[in-house]
PDB file of C-alpha atoms in Angstrom:
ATOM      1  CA  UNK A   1     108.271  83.076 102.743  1.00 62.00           C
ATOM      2  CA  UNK A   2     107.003  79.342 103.427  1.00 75.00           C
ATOM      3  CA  UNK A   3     106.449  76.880 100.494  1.00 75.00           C
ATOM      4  CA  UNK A   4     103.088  76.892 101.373  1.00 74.00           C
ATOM      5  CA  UNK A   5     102.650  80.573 101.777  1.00 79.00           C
ATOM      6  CA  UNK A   6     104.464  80.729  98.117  1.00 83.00           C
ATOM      7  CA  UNK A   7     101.990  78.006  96.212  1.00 86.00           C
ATOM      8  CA  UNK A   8      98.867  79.698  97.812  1.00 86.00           C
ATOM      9  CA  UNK A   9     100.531  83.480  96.459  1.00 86.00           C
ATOM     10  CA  UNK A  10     100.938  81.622  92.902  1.00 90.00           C
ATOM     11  CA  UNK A  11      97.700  80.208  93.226  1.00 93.00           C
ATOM     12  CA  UNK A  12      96.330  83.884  93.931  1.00 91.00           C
ATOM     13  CA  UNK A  13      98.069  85.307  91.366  1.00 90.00           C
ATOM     14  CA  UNK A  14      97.141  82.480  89.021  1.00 94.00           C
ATOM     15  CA  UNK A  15      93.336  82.905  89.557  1.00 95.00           C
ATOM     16  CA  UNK A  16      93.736  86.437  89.288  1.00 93.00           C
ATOM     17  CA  UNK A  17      95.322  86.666  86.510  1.00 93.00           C
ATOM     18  CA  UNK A  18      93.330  84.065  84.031  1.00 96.00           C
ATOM     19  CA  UNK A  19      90.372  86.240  85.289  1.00 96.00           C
ATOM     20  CA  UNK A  20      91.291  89.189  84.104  1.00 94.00           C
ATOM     21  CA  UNK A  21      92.443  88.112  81.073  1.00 95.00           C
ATOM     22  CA  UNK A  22      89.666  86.922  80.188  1.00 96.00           C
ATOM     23  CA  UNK A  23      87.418  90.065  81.448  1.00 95.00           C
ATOM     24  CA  UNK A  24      90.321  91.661  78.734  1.00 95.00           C
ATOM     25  CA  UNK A  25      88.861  90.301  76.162  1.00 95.00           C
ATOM     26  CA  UNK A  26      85.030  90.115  77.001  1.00 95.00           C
ATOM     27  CA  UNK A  27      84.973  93.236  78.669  1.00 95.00           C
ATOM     28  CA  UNK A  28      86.487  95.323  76.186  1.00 95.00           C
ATOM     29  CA  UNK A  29      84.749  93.513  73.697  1.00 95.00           C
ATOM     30  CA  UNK A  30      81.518  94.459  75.314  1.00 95.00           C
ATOM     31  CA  UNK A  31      81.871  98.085  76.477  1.00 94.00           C
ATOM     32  CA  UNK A  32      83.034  98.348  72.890  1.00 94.00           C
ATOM     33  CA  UNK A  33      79.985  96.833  71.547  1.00 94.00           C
ATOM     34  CA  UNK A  34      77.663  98.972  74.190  1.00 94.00           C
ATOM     35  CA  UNK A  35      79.500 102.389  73.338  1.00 92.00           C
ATOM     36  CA  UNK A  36      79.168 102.244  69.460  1.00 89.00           C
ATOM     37  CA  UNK A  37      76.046  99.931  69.120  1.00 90.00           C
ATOM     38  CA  UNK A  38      72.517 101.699  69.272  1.00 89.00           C
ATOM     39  CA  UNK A  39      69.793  98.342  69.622  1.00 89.00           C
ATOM     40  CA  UNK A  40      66.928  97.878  71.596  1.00 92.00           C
ATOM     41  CA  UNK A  41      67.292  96.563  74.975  1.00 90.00           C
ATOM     42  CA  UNK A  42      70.581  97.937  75.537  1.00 91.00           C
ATOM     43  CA  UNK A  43      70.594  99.541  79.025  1.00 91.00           C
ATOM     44  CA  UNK A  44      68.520  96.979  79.946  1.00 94.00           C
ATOM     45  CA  UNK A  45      71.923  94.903  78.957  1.00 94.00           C
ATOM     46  CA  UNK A  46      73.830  96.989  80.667  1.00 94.00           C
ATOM     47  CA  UNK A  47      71.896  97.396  83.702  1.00 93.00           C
ATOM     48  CA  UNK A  48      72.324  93.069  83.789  1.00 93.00           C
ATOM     49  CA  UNK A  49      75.984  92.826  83.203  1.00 93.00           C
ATOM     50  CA  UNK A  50      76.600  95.718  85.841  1.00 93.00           C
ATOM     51  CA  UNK A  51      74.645  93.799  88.418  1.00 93.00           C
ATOM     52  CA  UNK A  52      77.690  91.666  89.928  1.00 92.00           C
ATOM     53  CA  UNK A  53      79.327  95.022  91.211  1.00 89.00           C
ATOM     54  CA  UNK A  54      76.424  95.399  93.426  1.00 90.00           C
ATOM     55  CA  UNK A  55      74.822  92.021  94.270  1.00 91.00           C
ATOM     56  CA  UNK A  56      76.687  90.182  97.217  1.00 92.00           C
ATOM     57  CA  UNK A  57      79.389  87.775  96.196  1.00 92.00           C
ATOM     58  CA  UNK A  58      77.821  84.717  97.735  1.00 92.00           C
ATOM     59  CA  UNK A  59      74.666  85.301  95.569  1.00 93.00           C
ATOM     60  CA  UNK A  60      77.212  85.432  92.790  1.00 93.00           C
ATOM     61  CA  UNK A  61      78.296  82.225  94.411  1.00 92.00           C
ATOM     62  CA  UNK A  62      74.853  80.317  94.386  1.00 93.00           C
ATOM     63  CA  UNK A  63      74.324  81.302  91.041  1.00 93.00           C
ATOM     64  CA  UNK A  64      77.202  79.846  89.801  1.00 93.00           C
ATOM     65  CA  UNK A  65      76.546  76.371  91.889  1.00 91.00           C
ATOM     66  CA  UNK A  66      72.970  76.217  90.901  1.00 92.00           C
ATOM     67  CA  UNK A  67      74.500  76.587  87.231  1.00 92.00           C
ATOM     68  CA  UNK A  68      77.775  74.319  87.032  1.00 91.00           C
ATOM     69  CA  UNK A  69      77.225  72.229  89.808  1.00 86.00           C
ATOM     70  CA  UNK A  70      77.049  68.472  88.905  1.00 82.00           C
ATOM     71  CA  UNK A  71      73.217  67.672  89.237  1.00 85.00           C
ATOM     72  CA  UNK A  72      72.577  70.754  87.205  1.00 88.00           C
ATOM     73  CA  UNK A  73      71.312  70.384  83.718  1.00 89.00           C
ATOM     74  CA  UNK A  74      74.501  72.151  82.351  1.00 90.00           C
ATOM     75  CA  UNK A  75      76.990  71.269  84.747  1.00 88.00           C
ATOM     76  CA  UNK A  76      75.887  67.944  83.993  1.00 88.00           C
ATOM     77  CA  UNK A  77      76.275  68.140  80.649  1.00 90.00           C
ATOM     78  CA  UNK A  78      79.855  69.508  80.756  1.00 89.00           C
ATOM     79  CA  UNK A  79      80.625  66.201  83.080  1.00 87.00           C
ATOM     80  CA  UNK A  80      78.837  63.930  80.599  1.00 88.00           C
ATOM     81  CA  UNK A  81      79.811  65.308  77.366  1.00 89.00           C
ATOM     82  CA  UNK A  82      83.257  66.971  77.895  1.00 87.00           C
ATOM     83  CA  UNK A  83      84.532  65.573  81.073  1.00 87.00           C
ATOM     84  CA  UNK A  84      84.589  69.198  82.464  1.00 88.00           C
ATOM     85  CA  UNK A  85      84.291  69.656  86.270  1.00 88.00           C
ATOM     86  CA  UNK A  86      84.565  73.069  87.681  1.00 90.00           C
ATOM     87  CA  UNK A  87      82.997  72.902  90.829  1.00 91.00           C
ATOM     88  CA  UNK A  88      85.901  72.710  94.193  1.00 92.00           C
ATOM     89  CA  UNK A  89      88.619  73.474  90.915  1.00 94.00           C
ATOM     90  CA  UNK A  90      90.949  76.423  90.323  1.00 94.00           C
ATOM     91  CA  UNK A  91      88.880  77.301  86.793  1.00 94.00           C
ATOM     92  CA  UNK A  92      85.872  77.478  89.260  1.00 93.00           C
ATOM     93  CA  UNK A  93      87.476  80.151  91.077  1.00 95.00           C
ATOM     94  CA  UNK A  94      88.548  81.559  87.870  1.00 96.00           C
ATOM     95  CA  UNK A  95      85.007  81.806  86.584  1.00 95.00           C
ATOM     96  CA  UNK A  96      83.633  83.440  89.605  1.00 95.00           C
ATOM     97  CA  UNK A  97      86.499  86.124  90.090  1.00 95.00           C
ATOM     98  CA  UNK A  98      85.949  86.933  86.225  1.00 96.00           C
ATOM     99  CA  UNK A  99      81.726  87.314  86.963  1.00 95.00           C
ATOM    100  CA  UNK A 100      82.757  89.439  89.967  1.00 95.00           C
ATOM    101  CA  UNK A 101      85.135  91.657  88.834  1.00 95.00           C
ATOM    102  CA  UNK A 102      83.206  91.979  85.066  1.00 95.00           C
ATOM    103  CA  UNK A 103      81.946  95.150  85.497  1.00 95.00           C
ATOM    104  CA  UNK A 104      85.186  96.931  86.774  1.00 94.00           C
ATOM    105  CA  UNK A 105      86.489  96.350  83.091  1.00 95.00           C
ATOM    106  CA  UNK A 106      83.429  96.622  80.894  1.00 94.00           C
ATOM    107  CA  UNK A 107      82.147 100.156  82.473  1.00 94.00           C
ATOM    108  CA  UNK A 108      85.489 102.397  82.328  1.00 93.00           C
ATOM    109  CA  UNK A 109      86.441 100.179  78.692  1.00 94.00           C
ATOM    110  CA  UNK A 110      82.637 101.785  77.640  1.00 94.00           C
ATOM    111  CA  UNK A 111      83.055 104.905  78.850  1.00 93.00           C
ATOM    112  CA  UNK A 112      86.840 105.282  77.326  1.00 93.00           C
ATOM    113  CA  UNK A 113      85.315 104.033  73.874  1.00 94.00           C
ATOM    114  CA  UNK A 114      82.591 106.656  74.317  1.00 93.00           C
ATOM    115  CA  UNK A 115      85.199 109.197  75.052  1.00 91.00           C
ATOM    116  CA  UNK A 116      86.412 108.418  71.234  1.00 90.00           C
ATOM    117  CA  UNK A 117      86.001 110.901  69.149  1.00 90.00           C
ATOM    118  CA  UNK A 118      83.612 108.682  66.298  1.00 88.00           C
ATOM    119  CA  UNK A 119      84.353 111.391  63.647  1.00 91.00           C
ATOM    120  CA  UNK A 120      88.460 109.718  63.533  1.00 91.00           C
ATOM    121  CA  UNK A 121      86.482 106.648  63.150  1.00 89.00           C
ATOM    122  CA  UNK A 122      84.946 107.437  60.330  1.00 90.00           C
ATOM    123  CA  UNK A 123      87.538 109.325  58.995  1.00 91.00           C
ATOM    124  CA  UNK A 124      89.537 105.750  59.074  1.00 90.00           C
ATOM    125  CA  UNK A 125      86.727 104.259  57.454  1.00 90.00           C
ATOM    126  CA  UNK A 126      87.112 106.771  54.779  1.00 89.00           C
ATOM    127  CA  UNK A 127      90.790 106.074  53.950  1.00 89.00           C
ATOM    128  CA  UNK A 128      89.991 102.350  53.548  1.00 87.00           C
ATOM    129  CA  UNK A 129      90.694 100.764  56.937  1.00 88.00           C
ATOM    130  CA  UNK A 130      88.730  98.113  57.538  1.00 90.00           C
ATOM    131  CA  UNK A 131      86.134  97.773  60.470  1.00 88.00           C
ATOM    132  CA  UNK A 132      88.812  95.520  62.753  1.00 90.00           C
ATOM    133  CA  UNK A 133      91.534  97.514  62.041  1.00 92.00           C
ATOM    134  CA  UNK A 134      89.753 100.756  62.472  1.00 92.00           C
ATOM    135  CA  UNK A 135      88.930  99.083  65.939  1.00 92.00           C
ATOM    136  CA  UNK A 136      92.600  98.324  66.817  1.00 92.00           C
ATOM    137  CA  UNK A 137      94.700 101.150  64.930  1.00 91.00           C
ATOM    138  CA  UNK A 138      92.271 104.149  65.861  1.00 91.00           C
ATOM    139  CA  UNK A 139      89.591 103.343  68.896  1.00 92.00           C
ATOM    140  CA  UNK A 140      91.510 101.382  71.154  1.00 92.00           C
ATOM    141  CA  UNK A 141      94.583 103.035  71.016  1.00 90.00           C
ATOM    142  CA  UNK A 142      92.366 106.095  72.159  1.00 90.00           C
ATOM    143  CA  UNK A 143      90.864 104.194  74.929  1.00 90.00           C
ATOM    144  CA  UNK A 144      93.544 102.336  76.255  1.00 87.00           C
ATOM    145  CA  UNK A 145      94.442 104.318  79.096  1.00 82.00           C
ATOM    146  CA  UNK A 146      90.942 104.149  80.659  1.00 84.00           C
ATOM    147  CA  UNK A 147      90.609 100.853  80.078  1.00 89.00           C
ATOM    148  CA  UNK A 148      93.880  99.868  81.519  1.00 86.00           C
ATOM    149  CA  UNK A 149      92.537 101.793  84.498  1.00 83.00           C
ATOM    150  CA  UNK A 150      89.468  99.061  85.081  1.00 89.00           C
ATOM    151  CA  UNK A 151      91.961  96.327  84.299  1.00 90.00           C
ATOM    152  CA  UNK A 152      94.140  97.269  87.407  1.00 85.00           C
ATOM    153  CA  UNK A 153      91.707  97.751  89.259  1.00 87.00           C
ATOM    154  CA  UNK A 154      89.655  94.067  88.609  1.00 92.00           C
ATOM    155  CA  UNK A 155      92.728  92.217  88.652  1.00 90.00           C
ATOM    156  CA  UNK A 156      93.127  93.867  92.480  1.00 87.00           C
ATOM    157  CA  UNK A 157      89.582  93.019  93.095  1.00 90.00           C
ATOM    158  CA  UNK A 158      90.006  89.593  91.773  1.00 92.00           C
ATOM    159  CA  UNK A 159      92.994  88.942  93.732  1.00 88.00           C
ATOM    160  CA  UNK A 160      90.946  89.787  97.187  1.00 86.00           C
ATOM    161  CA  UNK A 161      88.205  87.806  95.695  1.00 91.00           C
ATOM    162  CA  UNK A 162      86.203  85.965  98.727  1.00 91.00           C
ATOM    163  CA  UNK A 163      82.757  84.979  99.028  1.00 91.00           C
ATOM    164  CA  UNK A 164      82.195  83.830  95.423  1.00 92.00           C
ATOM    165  CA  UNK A 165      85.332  81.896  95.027  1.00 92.00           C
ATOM    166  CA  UNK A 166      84.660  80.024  98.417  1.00 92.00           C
ATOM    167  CA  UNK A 167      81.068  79.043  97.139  1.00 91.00           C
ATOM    168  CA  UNK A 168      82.027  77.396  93.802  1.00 92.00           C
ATOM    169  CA  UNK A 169      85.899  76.060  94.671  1.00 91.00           C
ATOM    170  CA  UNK A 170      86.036  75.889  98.613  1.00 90.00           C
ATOM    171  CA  UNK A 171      89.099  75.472 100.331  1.00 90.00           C
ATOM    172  CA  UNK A 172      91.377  73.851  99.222  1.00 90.00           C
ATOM    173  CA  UNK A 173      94.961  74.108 100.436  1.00 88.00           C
ATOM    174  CA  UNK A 174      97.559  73.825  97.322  1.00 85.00           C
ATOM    175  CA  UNK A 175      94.184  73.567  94.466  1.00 89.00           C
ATOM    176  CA  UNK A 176      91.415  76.324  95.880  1.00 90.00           C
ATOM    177  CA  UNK A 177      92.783  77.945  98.503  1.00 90.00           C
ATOM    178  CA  UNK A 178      93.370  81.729  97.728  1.00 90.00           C
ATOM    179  CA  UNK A 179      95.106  84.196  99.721  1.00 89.00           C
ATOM    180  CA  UNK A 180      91.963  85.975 100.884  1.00 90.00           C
ATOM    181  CA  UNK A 181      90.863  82.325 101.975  1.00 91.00           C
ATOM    182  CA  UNK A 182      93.874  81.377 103.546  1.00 90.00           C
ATOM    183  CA  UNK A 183      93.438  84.895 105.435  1.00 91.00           C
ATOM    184  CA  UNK A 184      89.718  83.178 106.921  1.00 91.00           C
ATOM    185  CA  UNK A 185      91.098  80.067 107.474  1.00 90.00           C
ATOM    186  CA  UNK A 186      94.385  81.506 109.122  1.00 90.00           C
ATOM    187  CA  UNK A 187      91.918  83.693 111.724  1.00 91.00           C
ATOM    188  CA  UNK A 188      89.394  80.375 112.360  1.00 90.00           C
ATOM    189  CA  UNK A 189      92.043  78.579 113.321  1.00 90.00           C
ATOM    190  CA  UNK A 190      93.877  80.997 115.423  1.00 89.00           C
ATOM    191  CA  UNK A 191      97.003  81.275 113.455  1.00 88.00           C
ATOM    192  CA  UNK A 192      97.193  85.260 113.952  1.00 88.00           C
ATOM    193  CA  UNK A 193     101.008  85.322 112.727  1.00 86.00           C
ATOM    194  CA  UNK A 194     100.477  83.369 109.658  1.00 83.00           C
ATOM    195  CA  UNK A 195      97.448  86.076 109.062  1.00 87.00           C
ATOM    196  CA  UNK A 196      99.057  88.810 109.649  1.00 88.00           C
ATOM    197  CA  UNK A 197     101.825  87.685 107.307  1.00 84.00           C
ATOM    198  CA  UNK A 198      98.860  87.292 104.501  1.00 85.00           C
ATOM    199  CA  UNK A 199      96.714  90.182 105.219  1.00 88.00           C
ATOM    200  CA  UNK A 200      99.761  92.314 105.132  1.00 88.00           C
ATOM    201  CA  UNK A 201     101.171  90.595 101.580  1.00 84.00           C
ATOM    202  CA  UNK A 202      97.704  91.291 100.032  1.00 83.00           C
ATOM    203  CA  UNK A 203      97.793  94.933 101.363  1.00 86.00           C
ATOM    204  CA  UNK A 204     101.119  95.447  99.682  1.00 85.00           C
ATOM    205  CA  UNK A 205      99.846  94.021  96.439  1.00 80.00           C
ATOM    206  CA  UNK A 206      96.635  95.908  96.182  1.00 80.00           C
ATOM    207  CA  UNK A 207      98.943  99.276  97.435  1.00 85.00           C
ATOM    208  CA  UNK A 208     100.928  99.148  94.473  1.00 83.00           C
ATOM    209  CA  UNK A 209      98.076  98.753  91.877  1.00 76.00           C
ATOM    210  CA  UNK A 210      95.971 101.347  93.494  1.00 77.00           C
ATOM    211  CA  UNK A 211      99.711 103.962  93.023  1.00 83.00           C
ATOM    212  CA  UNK A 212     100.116 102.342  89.168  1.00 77.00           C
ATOM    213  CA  UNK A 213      96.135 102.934  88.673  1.00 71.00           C
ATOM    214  CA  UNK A 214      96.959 106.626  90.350  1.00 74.00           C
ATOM    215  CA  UNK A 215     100.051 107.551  87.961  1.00 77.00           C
ATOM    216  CA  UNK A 216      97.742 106.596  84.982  1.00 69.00           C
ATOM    217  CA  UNK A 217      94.752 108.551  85.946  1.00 65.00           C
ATOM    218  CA  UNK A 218      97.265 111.296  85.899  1.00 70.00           C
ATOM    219  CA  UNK A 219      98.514 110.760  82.583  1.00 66.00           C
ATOM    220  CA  UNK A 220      95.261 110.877  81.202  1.00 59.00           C
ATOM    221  CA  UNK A 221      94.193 113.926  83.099  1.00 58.00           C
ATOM    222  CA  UNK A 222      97.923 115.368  81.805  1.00 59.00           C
ATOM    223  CA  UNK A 223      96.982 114.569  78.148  1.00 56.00           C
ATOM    224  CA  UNK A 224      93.330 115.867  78.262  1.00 53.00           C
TER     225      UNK A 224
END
């Protein structure tokens, strides 16, 4: 493997990885929030935060230029105020994998939530737990398997991640450039080896999460 093939597969795996941590925590946290919470406006809220898994990435894209972009009123404020530029950086790409691959965490970490029984909830609450530990000692212990599930599965998606990523960070070789990138950029410039060395390294990747997302699935199935 070439040093530059190895900083872009870093880079990939970088990106990837910071995006689905963070659709750990905000995804769970929401699907948790939607499974248990009864409020008005809800599946209107859920309808909105679904809508990346459907809408075209370079929408996704725009929206995310029109919003951080420099001569926009936040993005200009993050420049101004905190010296924050994410537009043509790796957090830019970060940003837009997490809005794409959102949805592939909240909606199985919701549906594994609402798969909890609530009465061994409440039971907990009974014997004195307290809401947050209730939360991690009984409910996500429950759900974890499901959720893990969606995690696999977004940090695959996030590490094909194309159109979005290329709107907000571009192409940068060594800062921006991912592996699905570096696939386009191989293929417009002719290089068919170096792409078929990429496509195939991102095939093997996404093979092995789709067999670990497989085993799991069976697990649950086996414990059900």
């Amino acid at each position: 493997m070439t040093e530059a093939l190895s900083v872009t597969l870093l880079l990939s795996l970088k990106v990837a990885g910071t995006a689905t941590l963070l659709n750990i925590i905000l995804g769970t946290a929401t699907g948790f929030m939607l499974a248990r919470c009864r409020f008005p406006g809800r599946d209107l809220l859920d309808t909105l935060i679904t809508l990346p898994m459907v809408m075209p990435p370079t929408v996704l894209g725009y929206y995310l230029l029109v919003l951080l972009g420099r001569n926009s009123t936040f993005g200009g404020w993050l420049k101004d105020t905190l010296d924050i530029q994410l537009v043509f950086t790796w957090q830019g790409a970060v940003i837009a994998a997490a809005l794409v691959t959102f949805p592939l965490v909240f909606k199985p970490a919701r549906a594994a939530f609402e798969s909890v029984n609530p009465q061994l909830e409440q039971a907990a609450e009974v014997l004195g737990l307290r809401p947050w530990a209730v939360f991690f000692r009984v409910s996500l212990p429950m759900a974890w398997r499901g959720i893990l599930a969606g995690i696999l599965l977004a940090f695959a998606r996030a590490l094909g991640e194309f159109g979005a990523t290329l709107m907000i960070a571009g192409s940068i070789p060594g800062q921006t450039q991912t592996l699905s990138i570096a696939v386009y950029e191989a293929v417009q410039a002719g290089e068919d080896g170096l792409a078929n060395g990429l496509v195939l390294l991102i095939s093997a990747v996404c093979i092995v999460i789709l067999l670990a997302i497989s085993h799991l699935a069976r697990a649950r199935d086996g414990r059900s």
